[in-house]
PDB file of C-alpha atoms in Angstrom:
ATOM      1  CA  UNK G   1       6.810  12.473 -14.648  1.00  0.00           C
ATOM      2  CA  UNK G   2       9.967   9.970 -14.072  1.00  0.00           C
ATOM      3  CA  UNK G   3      11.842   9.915 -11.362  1.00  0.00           C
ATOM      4  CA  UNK G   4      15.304  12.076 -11.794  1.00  0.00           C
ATOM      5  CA  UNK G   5      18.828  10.617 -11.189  1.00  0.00           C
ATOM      6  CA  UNK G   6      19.120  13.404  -8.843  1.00  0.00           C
ATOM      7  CA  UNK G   7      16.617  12.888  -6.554  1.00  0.00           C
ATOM      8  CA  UNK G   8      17.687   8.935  -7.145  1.00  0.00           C
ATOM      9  CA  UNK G   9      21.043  10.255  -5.977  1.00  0.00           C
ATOM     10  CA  UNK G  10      19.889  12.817  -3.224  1.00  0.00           C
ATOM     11  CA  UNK G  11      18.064   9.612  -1.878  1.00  0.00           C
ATOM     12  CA  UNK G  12      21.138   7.269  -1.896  1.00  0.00           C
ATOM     13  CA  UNK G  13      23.212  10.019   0.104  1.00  0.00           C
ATOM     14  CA  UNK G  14      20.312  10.515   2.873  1.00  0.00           C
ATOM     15  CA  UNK G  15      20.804   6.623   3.126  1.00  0.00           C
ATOM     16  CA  UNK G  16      24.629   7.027   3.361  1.00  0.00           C
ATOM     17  CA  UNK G  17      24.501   9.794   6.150  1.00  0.00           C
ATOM     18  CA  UNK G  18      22.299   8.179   8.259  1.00  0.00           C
ATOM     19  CA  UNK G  19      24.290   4.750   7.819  1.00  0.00           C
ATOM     20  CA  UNK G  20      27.207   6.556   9.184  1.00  0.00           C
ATOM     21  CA  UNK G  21      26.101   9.068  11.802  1.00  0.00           C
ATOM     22  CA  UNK G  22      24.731   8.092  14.645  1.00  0.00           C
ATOM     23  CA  UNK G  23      21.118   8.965  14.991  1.00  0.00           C
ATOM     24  CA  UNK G  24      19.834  11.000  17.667  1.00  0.00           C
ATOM     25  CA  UNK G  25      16.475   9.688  19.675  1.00  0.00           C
ATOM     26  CA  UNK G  26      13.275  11.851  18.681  1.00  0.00           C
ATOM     27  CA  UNK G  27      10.281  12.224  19.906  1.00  0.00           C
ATOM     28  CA  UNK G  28       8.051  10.508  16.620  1.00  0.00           C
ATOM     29  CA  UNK G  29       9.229   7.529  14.969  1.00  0.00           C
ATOM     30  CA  UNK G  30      10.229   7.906  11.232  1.00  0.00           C
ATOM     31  CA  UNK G  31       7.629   8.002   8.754  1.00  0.00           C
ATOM     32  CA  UNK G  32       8.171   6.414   5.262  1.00  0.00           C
ATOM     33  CA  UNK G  33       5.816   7.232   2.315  1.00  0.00           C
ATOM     34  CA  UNK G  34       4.895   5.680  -0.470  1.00  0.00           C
ATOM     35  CA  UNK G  35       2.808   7.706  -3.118  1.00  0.00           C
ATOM     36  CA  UNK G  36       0.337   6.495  -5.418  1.00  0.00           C
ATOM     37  CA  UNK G  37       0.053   5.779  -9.090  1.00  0.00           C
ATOM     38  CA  UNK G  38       1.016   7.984 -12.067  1.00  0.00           C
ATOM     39  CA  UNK G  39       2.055  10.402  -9.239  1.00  0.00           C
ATOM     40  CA  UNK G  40       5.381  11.289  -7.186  1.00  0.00           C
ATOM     41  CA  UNK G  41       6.478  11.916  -4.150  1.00  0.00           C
ATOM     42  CA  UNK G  42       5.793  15.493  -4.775  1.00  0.00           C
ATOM     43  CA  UNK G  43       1.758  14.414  -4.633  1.00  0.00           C
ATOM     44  CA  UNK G  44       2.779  13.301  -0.785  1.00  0.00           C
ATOM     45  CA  UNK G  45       4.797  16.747   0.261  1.00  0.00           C
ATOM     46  CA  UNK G  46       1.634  18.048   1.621  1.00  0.00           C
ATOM     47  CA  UNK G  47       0.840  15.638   3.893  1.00  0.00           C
ATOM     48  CA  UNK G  48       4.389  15.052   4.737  1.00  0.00           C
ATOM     49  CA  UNK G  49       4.948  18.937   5.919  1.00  0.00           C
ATOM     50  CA  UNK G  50       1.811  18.454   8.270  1.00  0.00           C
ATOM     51  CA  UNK G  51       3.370  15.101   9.686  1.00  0.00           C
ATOM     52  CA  UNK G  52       6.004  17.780  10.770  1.00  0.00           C
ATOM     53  CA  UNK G  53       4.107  20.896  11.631  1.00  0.00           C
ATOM     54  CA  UNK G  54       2.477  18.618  14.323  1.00  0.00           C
ATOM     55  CA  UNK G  55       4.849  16.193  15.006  1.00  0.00           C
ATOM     56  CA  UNK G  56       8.085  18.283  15.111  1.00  0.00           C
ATOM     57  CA  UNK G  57      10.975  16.433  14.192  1.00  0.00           C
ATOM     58  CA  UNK G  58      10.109  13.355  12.601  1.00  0.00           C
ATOM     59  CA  UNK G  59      11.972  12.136   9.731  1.00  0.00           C
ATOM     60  CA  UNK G  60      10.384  11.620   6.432  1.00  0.00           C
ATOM     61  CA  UNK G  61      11.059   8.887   3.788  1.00  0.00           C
ATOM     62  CA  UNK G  62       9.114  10.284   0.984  1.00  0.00           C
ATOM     63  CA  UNK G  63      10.263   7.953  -1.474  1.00  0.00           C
ATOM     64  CA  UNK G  64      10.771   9.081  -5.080  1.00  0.00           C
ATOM     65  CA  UNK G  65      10.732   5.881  -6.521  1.00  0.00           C
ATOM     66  CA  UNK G  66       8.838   4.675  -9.362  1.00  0.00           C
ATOM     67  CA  UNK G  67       7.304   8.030 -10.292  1.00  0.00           C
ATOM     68  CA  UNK G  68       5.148   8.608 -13.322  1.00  0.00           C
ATOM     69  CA  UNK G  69       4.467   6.631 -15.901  1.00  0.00           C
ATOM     70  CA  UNK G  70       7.149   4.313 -14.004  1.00  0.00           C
ATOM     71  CA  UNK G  71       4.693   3.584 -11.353  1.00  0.00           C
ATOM     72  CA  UNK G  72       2.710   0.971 -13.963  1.00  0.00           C
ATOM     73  CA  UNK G  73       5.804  -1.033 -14.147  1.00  0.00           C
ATOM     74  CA  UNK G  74       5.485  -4.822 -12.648  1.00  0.00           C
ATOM     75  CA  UNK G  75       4.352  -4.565  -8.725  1.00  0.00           C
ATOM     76  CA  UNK G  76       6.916  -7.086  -7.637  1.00  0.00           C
ATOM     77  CA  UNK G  77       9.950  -4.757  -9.008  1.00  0.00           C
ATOM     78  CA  UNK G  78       8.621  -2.209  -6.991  1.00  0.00           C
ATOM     79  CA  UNK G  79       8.098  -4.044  -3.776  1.00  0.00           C
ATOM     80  CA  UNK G  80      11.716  -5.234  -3.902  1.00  0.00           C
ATOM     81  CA  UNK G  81      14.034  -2.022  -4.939  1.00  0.00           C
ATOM     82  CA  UNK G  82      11.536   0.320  -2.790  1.00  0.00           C
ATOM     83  CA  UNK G  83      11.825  -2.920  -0.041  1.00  0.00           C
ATOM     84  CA  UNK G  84      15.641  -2.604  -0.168  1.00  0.00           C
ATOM     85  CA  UNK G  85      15.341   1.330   0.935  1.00  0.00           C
ATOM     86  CA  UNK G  86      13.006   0.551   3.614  1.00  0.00           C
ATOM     87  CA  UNK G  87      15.288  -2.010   4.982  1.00  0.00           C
ATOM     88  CA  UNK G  88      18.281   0.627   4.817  1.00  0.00           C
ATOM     89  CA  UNK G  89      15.784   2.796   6.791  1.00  0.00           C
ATOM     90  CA  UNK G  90      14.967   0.670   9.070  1.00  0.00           C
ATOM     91  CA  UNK G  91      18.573  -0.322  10.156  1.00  0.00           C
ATOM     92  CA  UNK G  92      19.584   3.019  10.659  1.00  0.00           C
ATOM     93  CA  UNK G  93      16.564   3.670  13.098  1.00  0.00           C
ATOM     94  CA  UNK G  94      16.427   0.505  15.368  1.00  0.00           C
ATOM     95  CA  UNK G  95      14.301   1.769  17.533  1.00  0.00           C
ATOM     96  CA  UNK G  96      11.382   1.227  15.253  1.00  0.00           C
ATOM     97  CA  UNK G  97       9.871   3.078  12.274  1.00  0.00           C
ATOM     98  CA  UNK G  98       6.298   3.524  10.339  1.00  0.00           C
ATOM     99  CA  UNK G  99       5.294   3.329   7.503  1.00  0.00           C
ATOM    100  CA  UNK G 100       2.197   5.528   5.149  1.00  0.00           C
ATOM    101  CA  UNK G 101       0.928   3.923   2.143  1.00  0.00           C
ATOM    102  CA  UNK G 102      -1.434   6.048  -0.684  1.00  0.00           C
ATOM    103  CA  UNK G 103      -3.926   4.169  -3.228  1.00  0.00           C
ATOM    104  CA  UNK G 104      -1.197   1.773  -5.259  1.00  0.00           C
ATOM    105  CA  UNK G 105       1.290   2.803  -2.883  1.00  0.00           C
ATOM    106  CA  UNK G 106      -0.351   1.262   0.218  1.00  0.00           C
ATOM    107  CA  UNK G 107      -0.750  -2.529  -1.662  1.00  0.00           C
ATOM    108  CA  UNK G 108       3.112  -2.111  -2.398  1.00  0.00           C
ATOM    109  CA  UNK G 109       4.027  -0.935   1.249  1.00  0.00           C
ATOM    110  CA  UNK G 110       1.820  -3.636   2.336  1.00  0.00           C
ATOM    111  CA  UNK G 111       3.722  -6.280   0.104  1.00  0.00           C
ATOM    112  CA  UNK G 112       6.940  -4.900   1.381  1.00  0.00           C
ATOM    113  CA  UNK G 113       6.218  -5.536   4.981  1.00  0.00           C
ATOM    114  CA  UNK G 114       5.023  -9.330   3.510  1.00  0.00           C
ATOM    115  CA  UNK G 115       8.178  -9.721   1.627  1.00  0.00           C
ATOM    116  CA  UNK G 116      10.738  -8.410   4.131  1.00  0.00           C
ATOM    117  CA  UNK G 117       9.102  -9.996   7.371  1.00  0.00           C
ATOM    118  CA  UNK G 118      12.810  -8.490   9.311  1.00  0.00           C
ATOM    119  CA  UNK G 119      11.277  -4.992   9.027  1.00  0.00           C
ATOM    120  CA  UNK G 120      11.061  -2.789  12.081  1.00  0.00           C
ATOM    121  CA  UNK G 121       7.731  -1.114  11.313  1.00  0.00           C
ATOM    122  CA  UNK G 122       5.715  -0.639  14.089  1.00  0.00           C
ATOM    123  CA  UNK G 123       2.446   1.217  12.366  1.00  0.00           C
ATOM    124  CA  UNK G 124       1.119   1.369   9.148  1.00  0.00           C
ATOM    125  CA  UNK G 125      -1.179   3.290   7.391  1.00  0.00           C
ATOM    126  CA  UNK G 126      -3.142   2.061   4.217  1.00  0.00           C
ATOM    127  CA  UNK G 127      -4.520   4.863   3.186  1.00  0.00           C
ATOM    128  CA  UNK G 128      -7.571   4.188   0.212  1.00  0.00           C
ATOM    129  CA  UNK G 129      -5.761   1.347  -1.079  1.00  0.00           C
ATOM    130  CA  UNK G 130      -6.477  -1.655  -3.138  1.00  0.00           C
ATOM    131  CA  UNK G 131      -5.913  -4.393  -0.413  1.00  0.00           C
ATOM    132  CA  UNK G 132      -8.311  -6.693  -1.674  1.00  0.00           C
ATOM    133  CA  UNK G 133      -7.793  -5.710  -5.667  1.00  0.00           C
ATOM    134  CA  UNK G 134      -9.280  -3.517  -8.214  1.00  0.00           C
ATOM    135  CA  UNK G 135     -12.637  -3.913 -10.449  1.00  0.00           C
ATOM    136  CA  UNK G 136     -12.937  -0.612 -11.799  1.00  0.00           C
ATOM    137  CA  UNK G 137     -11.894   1.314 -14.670  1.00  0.00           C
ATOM    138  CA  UNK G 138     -11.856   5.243 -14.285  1.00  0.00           C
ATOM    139  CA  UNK G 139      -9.049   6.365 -13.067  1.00  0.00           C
ATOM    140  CA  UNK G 140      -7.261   3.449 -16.320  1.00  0.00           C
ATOM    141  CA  UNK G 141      -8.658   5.768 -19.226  1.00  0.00           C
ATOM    142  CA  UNK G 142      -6.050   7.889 -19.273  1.00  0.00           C
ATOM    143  CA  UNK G 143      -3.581   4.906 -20.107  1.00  0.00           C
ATOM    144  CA  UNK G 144      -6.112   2.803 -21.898  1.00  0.00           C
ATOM    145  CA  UNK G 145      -8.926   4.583 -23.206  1.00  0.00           C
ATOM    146  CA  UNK G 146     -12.169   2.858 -24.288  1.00  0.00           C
ATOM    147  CA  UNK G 147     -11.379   0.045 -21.188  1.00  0.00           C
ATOM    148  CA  UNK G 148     -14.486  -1.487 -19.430  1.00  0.00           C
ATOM    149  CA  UNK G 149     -14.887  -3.628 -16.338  1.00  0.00           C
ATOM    150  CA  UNK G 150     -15.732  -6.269 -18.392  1.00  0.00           C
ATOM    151  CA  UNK G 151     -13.702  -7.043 -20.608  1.00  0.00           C
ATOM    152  CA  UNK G 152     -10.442  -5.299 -18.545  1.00  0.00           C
ATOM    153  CA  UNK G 153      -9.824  -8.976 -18.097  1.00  0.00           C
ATOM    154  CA  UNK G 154      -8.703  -9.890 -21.821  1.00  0.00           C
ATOM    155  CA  UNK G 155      -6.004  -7.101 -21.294  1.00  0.00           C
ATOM    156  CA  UNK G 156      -5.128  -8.153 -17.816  1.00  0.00           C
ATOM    157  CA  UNK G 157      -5.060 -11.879 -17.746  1.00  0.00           C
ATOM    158  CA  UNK G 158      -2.954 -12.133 -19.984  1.00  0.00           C
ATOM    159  CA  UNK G 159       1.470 -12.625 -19.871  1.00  0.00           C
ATOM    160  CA  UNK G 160       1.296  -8.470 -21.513  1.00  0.00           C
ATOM    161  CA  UNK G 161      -1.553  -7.189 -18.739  1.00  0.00           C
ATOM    162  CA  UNK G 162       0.933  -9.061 -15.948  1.00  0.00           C
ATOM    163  CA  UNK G 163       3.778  -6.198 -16.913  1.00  0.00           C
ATOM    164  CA  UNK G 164       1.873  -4.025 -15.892  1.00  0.00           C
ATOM    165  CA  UNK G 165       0.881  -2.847 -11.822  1.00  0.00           C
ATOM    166  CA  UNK G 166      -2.432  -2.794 -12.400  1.00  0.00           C
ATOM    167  CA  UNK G 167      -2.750  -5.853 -14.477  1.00  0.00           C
ATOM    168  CA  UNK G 168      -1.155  -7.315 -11.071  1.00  0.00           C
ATOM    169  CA  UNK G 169      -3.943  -6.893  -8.706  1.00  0.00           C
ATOM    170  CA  UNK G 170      -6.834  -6.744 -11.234  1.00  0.00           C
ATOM    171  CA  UNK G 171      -9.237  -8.978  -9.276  1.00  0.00           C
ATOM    172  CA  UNK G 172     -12.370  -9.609 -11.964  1.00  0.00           C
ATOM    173  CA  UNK G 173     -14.947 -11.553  -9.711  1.00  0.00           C
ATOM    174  CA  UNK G 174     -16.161 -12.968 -12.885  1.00  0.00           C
ATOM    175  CA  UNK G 175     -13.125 -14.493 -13.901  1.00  0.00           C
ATOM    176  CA  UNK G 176     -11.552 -15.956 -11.156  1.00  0.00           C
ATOM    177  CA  UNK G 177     -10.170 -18.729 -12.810  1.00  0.00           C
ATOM    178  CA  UNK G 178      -8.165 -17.064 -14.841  1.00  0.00           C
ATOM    179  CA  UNK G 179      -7.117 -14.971 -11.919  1.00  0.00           C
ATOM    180  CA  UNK G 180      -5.574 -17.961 -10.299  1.00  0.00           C
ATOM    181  CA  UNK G 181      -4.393 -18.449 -13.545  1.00  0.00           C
ATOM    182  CA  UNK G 182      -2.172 -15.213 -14.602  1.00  0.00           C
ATOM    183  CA  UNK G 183      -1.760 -13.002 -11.685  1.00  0.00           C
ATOM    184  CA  UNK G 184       1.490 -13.505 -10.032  1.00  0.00           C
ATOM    185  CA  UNK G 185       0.690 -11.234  -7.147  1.00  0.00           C
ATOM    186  CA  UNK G 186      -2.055 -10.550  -5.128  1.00  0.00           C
ATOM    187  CA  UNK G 187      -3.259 -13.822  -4.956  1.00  0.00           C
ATOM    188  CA  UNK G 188       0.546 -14.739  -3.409  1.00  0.00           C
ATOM    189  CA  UNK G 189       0.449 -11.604  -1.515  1.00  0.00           C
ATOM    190  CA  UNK G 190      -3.024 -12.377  -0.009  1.00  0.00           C
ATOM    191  CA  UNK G 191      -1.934 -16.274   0.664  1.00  0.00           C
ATOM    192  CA  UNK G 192      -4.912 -17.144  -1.335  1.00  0.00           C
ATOM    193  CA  UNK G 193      -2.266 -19.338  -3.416  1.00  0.00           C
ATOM    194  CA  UNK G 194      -0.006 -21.169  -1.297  1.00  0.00           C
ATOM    195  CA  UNK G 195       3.797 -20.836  -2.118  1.00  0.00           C
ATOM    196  CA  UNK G 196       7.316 -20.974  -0.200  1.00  0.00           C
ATOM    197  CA  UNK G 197       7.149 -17.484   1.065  1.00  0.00           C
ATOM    198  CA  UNK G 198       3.148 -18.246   2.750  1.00  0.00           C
ATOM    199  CA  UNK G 199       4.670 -18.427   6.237  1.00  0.00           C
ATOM    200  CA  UNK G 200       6.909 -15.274   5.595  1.00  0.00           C
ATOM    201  CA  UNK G 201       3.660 -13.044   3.930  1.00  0.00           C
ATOM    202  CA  UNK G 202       1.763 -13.349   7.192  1.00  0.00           C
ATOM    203  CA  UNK G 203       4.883 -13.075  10.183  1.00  0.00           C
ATOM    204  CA  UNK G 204       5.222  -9.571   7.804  1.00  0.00           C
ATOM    205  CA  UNK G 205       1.881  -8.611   8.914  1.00  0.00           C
ATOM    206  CA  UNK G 206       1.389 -10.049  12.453  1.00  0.00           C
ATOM    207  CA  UNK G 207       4.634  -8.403  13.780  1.00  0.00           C
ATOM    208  CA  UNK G 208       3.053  -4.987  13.469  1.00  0.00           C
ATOM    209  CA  UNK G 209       1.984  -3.159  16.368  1.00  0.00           C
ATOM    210  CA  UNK G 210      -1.087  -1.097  14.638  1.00  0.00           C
ATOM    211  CA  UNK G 211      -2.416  -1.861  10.771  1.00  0.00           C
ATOM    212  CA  UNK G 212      -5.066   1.138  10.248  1.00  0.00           C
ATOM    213  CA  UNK G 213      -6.833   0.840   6.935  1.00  0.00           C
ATOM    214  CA  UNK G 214      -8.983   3.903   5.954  1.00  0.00           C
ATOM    215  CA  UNK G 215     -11.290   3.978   3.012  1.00  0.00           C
ATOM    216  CA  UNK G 216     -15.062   5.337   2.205  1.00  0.00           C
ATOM    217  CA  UNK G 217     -17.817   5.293   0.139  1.00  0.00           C
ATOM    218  CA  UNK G 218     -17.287   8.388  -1.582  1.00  0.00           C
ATOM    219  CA  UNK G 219     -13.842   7.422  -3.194  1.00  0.00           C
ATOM    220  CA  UNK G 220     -14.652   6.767  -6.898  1.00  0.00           C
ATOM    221  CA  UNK G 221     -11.854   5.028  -7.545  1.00  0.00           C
ATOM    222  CA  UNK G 222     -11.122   2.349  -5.599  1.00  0.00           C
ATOM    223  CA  UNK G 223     -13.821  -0.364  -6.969  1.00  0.00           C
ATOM    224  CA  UNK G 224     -15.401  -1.459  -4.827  1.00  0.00           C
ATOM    225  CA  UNK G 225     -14.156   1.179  -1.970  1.00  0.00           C
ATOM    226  CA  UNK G 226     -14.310  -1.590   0.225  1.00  0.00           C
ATOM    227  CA  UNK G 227     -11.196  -3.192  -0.843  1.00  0.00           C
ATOM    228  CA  UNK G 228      -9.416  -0.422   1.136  1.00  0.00           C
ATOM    229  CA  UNK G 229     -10.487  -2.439   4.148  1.00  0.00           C
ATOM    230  CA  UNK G 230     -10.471  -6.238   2.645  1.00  0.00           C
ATOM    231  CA  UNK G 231     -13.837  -5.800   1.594  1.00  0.00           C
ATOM    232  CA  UNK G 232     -13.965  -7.528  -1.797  1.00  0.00           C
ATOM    233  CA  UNK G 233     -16.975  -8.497  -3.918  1.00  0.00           C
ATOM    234  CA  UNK G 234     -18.630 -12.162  -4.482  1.00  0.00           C
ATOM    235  CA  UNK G 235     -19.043 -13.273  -7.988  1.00  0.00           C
ATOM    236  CA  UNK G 236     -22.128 -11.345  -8.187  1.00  0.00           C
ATOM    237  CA  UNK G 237     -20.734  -8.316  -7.143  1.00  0.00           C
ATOM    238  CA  UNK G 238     -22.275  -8.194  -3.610  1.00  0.00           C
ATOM    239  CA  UNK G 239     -19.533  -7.020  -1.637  1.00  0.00           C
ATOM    240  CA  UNK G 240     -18.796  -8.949   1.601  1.00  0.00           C
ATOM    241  CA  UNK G 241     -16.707  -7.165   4.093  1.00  0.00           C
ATOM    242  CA  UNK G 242     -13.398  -8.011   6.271  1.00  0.00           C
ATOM    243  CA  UNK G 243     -14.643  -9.941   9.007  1.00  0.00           C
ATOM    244  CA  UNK G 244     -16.761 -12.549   6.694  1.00  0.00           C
ATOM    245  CA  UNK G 245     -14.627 -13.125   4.017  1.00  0.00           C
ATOM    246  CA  UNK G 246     -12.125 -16.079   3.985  1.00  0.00           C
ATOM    247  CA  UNK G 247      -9.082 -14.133   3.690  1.00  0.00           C
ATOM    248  CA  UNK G 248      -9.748 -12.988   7.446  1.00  0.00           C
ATOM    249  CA  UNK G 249     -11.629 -16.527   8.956  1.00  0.00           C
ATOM    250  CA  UNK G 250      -8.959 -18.691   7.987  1.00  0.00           C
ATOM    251  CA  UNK G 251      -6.427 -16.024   9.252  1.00  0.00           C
ATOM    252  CA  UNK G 252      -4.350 -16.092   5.806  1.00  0.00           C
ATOM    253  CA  UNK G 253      -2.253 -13.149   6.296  1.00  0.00           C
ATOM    254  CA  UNK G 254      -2.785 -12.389  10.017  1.00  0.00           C
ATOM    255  CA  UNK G 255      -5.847 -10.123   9.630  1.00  0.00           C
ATOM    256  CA  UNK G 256      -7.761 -11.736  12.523  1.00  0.00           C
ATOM    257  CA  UNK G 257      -4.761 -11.814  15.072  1.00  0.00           C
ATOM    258  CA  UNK G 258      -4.325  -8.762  14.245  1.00  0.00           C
ATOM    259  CA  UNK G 259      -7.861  -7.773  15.504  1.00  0.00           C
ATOM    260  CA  UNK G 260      -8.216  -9.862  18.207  1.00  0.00           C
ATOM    261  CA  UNK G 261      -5.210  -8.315  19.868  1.00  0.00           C
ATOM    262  CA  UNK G 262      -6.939  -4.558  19.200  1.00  0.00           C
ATOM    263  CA  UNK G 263      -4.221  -3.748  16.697  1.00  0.00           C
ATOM    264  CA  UNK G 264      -6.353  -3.996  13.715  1.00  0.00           C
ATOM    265  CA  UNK G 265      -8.308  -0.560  13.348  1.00  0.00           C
ATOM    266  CA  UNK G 266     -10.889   0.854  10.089  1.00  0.00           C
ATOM    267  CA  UNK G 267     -11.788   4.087   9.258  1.00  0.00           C
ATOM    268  CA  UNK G 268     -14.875   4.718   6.581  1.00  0.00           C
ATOM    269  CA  UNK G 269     -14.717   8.177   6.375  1.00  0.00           C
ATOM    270  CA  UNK G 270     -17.752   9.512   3.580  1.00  0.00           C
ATOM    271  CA  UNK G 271     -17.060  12.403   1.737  1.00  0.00           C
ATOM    272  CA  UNK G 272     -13.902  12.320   0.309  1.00  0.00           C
ATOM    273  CA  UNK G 273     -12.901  11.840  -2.832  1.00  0.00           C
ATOM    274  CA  UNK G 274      -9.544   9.404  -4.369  1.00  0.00           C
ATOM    275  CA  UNK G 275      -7.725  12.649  -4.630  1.00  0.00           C
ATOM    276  CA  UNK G 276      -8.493  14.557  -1.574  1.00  0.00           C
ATOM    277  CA  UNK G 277      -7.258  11.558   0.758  1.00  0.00           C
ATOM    278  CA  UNK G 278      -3.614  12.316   1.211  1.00  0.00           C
ATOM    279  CA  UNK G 279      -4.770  16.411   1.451  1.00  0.00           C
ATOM    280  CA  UNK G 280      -7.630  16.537   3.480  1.00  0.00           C
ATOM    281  CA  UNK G 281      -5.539  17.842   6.710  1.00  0.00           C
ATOM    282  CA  UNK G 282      -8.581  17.436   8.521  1.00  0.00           C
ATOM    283  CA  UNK G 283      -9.050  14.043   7.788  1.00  0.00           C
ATOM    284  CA  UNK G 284      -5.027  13.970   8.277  1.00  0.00           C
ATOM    285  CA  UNK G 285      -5.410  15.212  12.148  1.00  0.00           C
ATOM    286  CA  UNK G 286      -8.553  12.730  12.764  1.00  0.00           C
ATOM    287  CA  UNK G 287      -6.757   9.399  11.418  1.00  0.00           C
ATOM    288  CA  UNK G 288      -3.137   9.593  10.643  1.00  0.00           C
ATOM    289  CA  UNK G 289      -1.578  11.492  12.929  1.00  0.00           C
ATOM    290  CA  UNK G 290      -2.954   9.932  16.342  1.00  0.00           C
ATOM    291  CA  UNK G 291      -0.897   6.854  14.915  1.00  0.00           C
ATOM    292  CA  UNK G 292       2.595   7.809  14.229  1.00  0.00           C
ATOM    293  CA  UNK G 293       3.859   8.420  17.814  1.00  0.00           C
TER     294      UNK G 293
END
């Protein structure tokens, strides 16, 4: 489902009142959302209503960007018209805001906070997201049926596969080459290609008060689940976690200050499935919501 010009426009007009009316102190900070792929923020109302059942009063920025079959469009177009909103959002609360990310939606909110290193965000929340990239195929068939793991990389590595989201932070172990090669994101993103923005991409990160990045085994999705915490495999697909990869040892994007000041924090929580993340309440209660004060 696309997004509508009238939610575009109901959004745009939130922006505008709270640009011009001066904003009363609550209790919770903000919260903005950013929903998955091939979903909407519909898919996030349910977690968003218990956000307010418990914390009463909060402001949600569910956005409604980039719904649908919109969500597969380039990553970078996302990260900078979905950055622009948070900005707006985060001038109009000064005080200091947080931020929720779901599955595709947490690498963007992630890349947003990298890009726009003058954010105010305080927390976020990946929640089962590919940090680290994506080397698995079944939640693609419904886009591009018949597509393996192993030959996902002739689609995309290629200037067609880098149009699309996915394409963007396909990481094929086996063909890292031509990873360097064609993606223009994660491997910027992740600072495992140097570029103008490097010093930018990890002040976005290290200015946070709290990263929590929750994932689990039972995800079937998210290839390998790991990923949700930096966890990425070798080239034999032996999957080395956070803490001894280079990402985090050479301190690329901030990871280990981040944990040596106690502000790094993982959750592997088994049992729950891709879907069920963002409406488990229980799950919700145990690992979101002690976060968003």
């Amino acid at each position: 489902m696309m997004t509508t010009n009238k939610s575009i426009l109901s959004y745009c007009c939130l922006f505008i009142f709270i640009l011009i009316n001066p904003i009363e102190s609550a209790s919770y900070r903000p919260v903005v959302i950013i929903h998955g792929v091939l979903t909407g923020s519909e898919s996030m109302e349910q977690i968003s209503a218990r956000i307010q059942e418990t914390h009463p009063g909060t402001q949600i920025f569910n956005t409604p960007r980039y719904a649908g079959w919109s969500s597969l469009e380039p990553m970078w177009h996302q990260v900078e018209e979905i950055g622009q909103d948070l900005m707006a959002i985060s001038a109009a609360f000064p005080e200091g805001i947080n931020l929720l990310g779901y599955s595709q939606g947490g690498l963007l909110a992630r890349a947003i906070l990298q890009r726009f290193p003058d954010h105010n965000v305080r927390t976020f929340i990946s929640l089962s997201s590919p940090q680290a990239g994506q080397y698995g195929t079944k939640f693609l068939h419904l886009f591009f049926p018949g597509l393996v793991c192993e030959t996902a990389f002739e689609l995309f590595y290629s200037r067609v596969g880098q149009h699309t989201s996915v394409g963007n932070y396909w990481n094929d172990p086996y063909h890292q080459k031509l990873y360097f090669e064609y993606s223009k994101f994660l491997p910027l993103v992740n600072n495992e290609e140097q570029s103008g923005n490097s010093s930018d991409f990890k002040l976005g990160l290290t200015k946070l008060k709290k990263l929590v990045l929750i994932g689990g085994p039972d995800d079937g999705v998210i290839t390998p689940w790991q990923s949700s915490q930096f966890g990425y495999y070798k080239f034999n697909e032996t999957v080395v976690e956070m803490r001894n990869r280079e990402i985090y040892q050479t301190d690329a994007i901030g990871l280990k200050t981040l944990d040596k000041a106690n502000k790094l924090m993982t959750y592997t929580v088994p049992g729950v499935t891709h879907d069920q993340w963002h409406k488990n309440m229980t799950l919700v209660d145990l690992y979101i919501l002690p976060h968003l004060d």
